[in-house]
Every structure is written in C-alpha cells, then in structure tokens.
Amino acid sequence: MKSNLNTENNKEVKGFLKNVEKIGNALPHPAMIFIILSLIVIVISEIVAKTGTPVTYYDAKAAKDVTIKAVSLLNAEGLRYIFNSATKNFTGFAPLGTVLVAMLGVGVAEWSGLINTSLKKLLTGVNARLLTAVVVFAGIMSNIASDAGYVVVIPLGAIVFAGAGRNPIAGLAAAFAGVSGGFSANLIIGTLDPLLAGITNEALKSAGINYQIGATANLYFMMASTFLLTFLGTFVTERIVEKNLGPYTGEYVPNNDAITAEENKGLRNAGLALLVFVLVMAFLMVPQNGLLRVVDEKTGKATLDAFMHGGLIPTILLLFLIPGFAYGKTIGKIKSSNDLVSAMTEAMKSMGGYLVLSFFAAQFVSYFSYTNLGIIVSVKGADFLKTIGFTGLPLVIGFILFSAFINLFMGSASAKWAIMAPVFVPMMFRLGLSPELTQVAFRIGDSSTNIITPLMSYFAMIVVFAQKYDKKSGLGTLISTMLPYSITFIIGWTLLMTIWYFLGLPLGPGAFIHM
C-alpha cells in the first residue's frame, strides 16, 4: 500500500512539474521575453506617471527621506533615454563583465583538460552517495566569493554529474540551488553580511534608535542554515528532480578514459602552480600593509572591500588560467601562446547566446530602474504590510513571504534592503523583535526565490548552461526544475526560523531574537 501511495505521489509531482515546464516553454525565446517585458514597462510607466501618486521612503544609503514618482518612457525625454542609453546599458550590465572575464580563465582550464581530469580524479575518491551533497554544499559556500559561484560552481556541478553517469541537468540544478537559493547561508562571514548590517544600522539610526548590529549578527543561524539547505537540496535533487528528469539522453558525452601518467604529472604541476598563486595572493591580501588593501578613511584600517568588489573576478580568472596553462603545457596541449589564445576564444564562442540575452535583459533592468517602478512596488508593498499590524512570529513569517515575493521583481538584495529596512527594522524593533531577526527573515525570503525568477541577473546565463546539455531547455524547463527547491527551501528555512524563535537561540554573537 505504501509503495502504491509513493508511486501515485511521484506521478502527481512529475505531472505538475511537466505542466509548469509546458507552460514555461510555450513562452517565446528568453530574449523575446525581455523585449516584451521592456515594452510592458514602457506602457505601464506612462500610465503610473500620469495617474500614480508620489512615494516617499527613507533611503538608508542616502540617510534621508526620498520622494519619487514614476517616470514615463513614452515622452521625448524617455524616448531619448531608450536610444541614448542602449549601448551603455549593455556594456554596464554587471553580470556581463563578471561572466566573460571569469570564463576566460575557466575556458583555459576546460580546454586544456584540467577540469575534466581533476573531476575524474575527485570522483574516484568520493563516495557516490555524497556527490549530490558535496555539489550543493560547494554552491552554498561559494557565496564567500560573492557571485563567483554562478560562473564556476554551476557549470562544474553539471560536469561532475555527467562524469558520474548521472543527468548533468540535475547536477546543474543542485549547484544552482546551492549557489543562488542558499546565497545568504555560509559557515563564515561573506561579503553580504557587512553590507546588510550597514544598511540595518542606518535604518536604526534614522529612527532615533540607539542600537547597532555587527557583521556577525546572523552568523550562528546561517551556519545552521548551511547544513539544513545542504540536506534539503540533496533530498530534492535525488528524490524529485532526478526522477522527474529521468536518464540523460542528450548528446554530451563525458570523457571517462583512465587517467594517464602524463595527466597525473599535469595535475601535480597544476597543483604546484595553484599553490604558488595562492601564496602570492595571500602575501598581497593578508598582512595589514598588503598591497591589495585600501585604508578606510572613516576607520583608518586597511580593508579588502575594494578588492572584494572589483578585483575578485580577475583573481578567479588567474585562479583557473595559471593551473590550466601549467596542465596544458605539461601534457603538450598548450605549445605556444597561440594555443592559450585559442582556449580563450573557444570559451567566448560558447557565450554568444548569453551576449544576445544580456543585451535585452540589460535594457529591461535599466527601464525598470529608470521608471522607478521597482521602488514603487517595494515601497507600496511594505506600507501595506505595515498597516496590517502583525506581531510576533506571524509578522516574521509574513515578512519572509513578502521578501520572497518582492525578490521576484527586484534582483539586488542591497537595493531591496535599503528600501525595506527603514520601514520594517524600526517597526519590528518597537514590537520587541530584534533588528538581527528582521535581517534574517529578509535573507530567508530573498534567497529562496532567486532560483525561480527570470529577473535574477544570472538566470539567462543558467539557461544557456542548461542548453549545452539539452538544446530544448528553456525558461520553463529551468523554472520547473528549480521550483521544488524554492518551495522546499522556503518551507524548511522558515521552520528552522520558527524553532529558533521558540527556543530563543542567539542568531549570532550577542544577537538575540527579542529585545
């Protein structure tokens, strides 16, 4: 009886996801979707600009009240903006440079054979039962390096699964769930922690509240979240996603030949090259007088903030290029500088589809920002929740769901928090809920829906990655594949928050739930 029940449940889940996939794939090409969305924004901007009322909110970054109204794109000034900013929107699209620069290095490592051989070596020593968990965990931990996980861990997840004889789309999904769905979680402090804490403190200051939080305000909870999301991501991958995808029947064939003595020598030389590079970077970064550190004018301390925001991606390029070159040189794949350039060229060829998508995605994101529609949606929604008057745990859960919903319209976590924090942090503080708790609730909702919104900056890139293994993959395929992760993550993460709330556990060092 139990077996029949499970079979029926699996059929229902698979049928539901297939329907989601059909609906999604019935949509036009992603590039056309962004064109349609851009046209919709243009029309709505005109309507709201003529009929809407101004919106006032406290901007924590600017430390002042800001009043805005919708800006129309259907007038002379708007039309000039559409034409005059098109090229700048494209070249200034943040994920574009990140992806292309990192892929230059990754391309060398892949073309030389280093990635395939390394993964082959790794798979021979890793218990197959732990493979999924390792991929999800690696994705979660990658947010230490900000957005680097999108361009490194996700494609590697697909390759690892393919090498193990499993569906590469499932590996891509598991890595994507970890990188993007688990973006806030980690075992150590990442770049997001001080960023959000700074905005929270500005919100408290603006409300005349004499209370400040540190970058470690959510550390304990996020450490526990890392293990929870690893478990949930592994469960969804193996029990739902892989069963729904079925056996892989695509054209991609991993290289399963045995590792030769020459390849082992190449791995050793690549490892030595990597070690030297890491030591050099440590010398430049770790000492207080390290050359990559910049003195903060306010604190007088030398920090790596500028490097983490600008220099990290070129470092990733070298992190792959140097060992990739050493490996290729050892096995004879790279004989001259021409071969090195050929490797980078091949990497760029595979990104042609992403370049096309990026152009139209950049226009849509720019229009949404220029018209102020993203801010208006967020502020109006925040004001609505404020008037409802929720208290205690229902307010926390409601805020998680609201943050998850708003994330479908605004991709930047810091931008959303700069708008929402001045409203919700003081309000929940006066209701006895700590700013640390409010920030955690925001991070749960914000991360959980990253993997199902096409408005997320890297979503188009993930579609391109998936099409490498299944040419028929589209937005619908990816959304239907990732939907079980999103639902499971937000439910499981909220339950963890509920348990934490009732037990009254500290969210971080000296950071408690109630005031």
PDB file of C-alpha atoms in Angstrom, residues 55-60 62-68 206 422:
ATOM      1  CA  VAL A  55       6.019  57.703  -2.975  1.00  0.00           C
ATOM      2  CA  THR A  56       8.158  58.767  -0.007  1.00  0.00           C
ATOM      3  CA  TYR A  57      10.583  56.433   1.735  1.00  0.00           C
ATOM      4  CA  TYR A  58      13.724  56.693   3.813  1.00  0.00           C
ATOM      5  CA  ASP A  59      16.805  55.679   1.836  1.00  0.00           C
ATOM      6  CA  ALA A  60      19.266  54.149   4.319  1.00  0.00           C
ATOM      7  CA  ALA A  62      21.481  58.294   1.329  1.00  0.00           C
ATOM      8  CA  ALA A  63      20.469  58.748   5.000  1.00  0.00           C
ATOM      9  CA  LYS A  64      17.480  60.930   4.103  1.00  0.00           C
ATOM     10  CA  ASP A  65      13.830  60.834   3.031  1.00  0.00           C
ATOM     11  CA  VAL A  66      13.388  60.486  -0.699  1.00  0.00           C
ATOM     12  CA  THR A  67      10.198  61.247  -2.616  1.00  0.00           C
ATOM     13  CA  ILE A  68       9.831  59.720  -6.049  1.00  0.00           C
ATOM     14  CA  SER A 206      17.302  57.169  11.112  1.00  0.00           C
ATOM     15  CA  PRO A 422      13.894  51.733   7.278  1.00  0.00           C
TER      16      PRO A 422
END
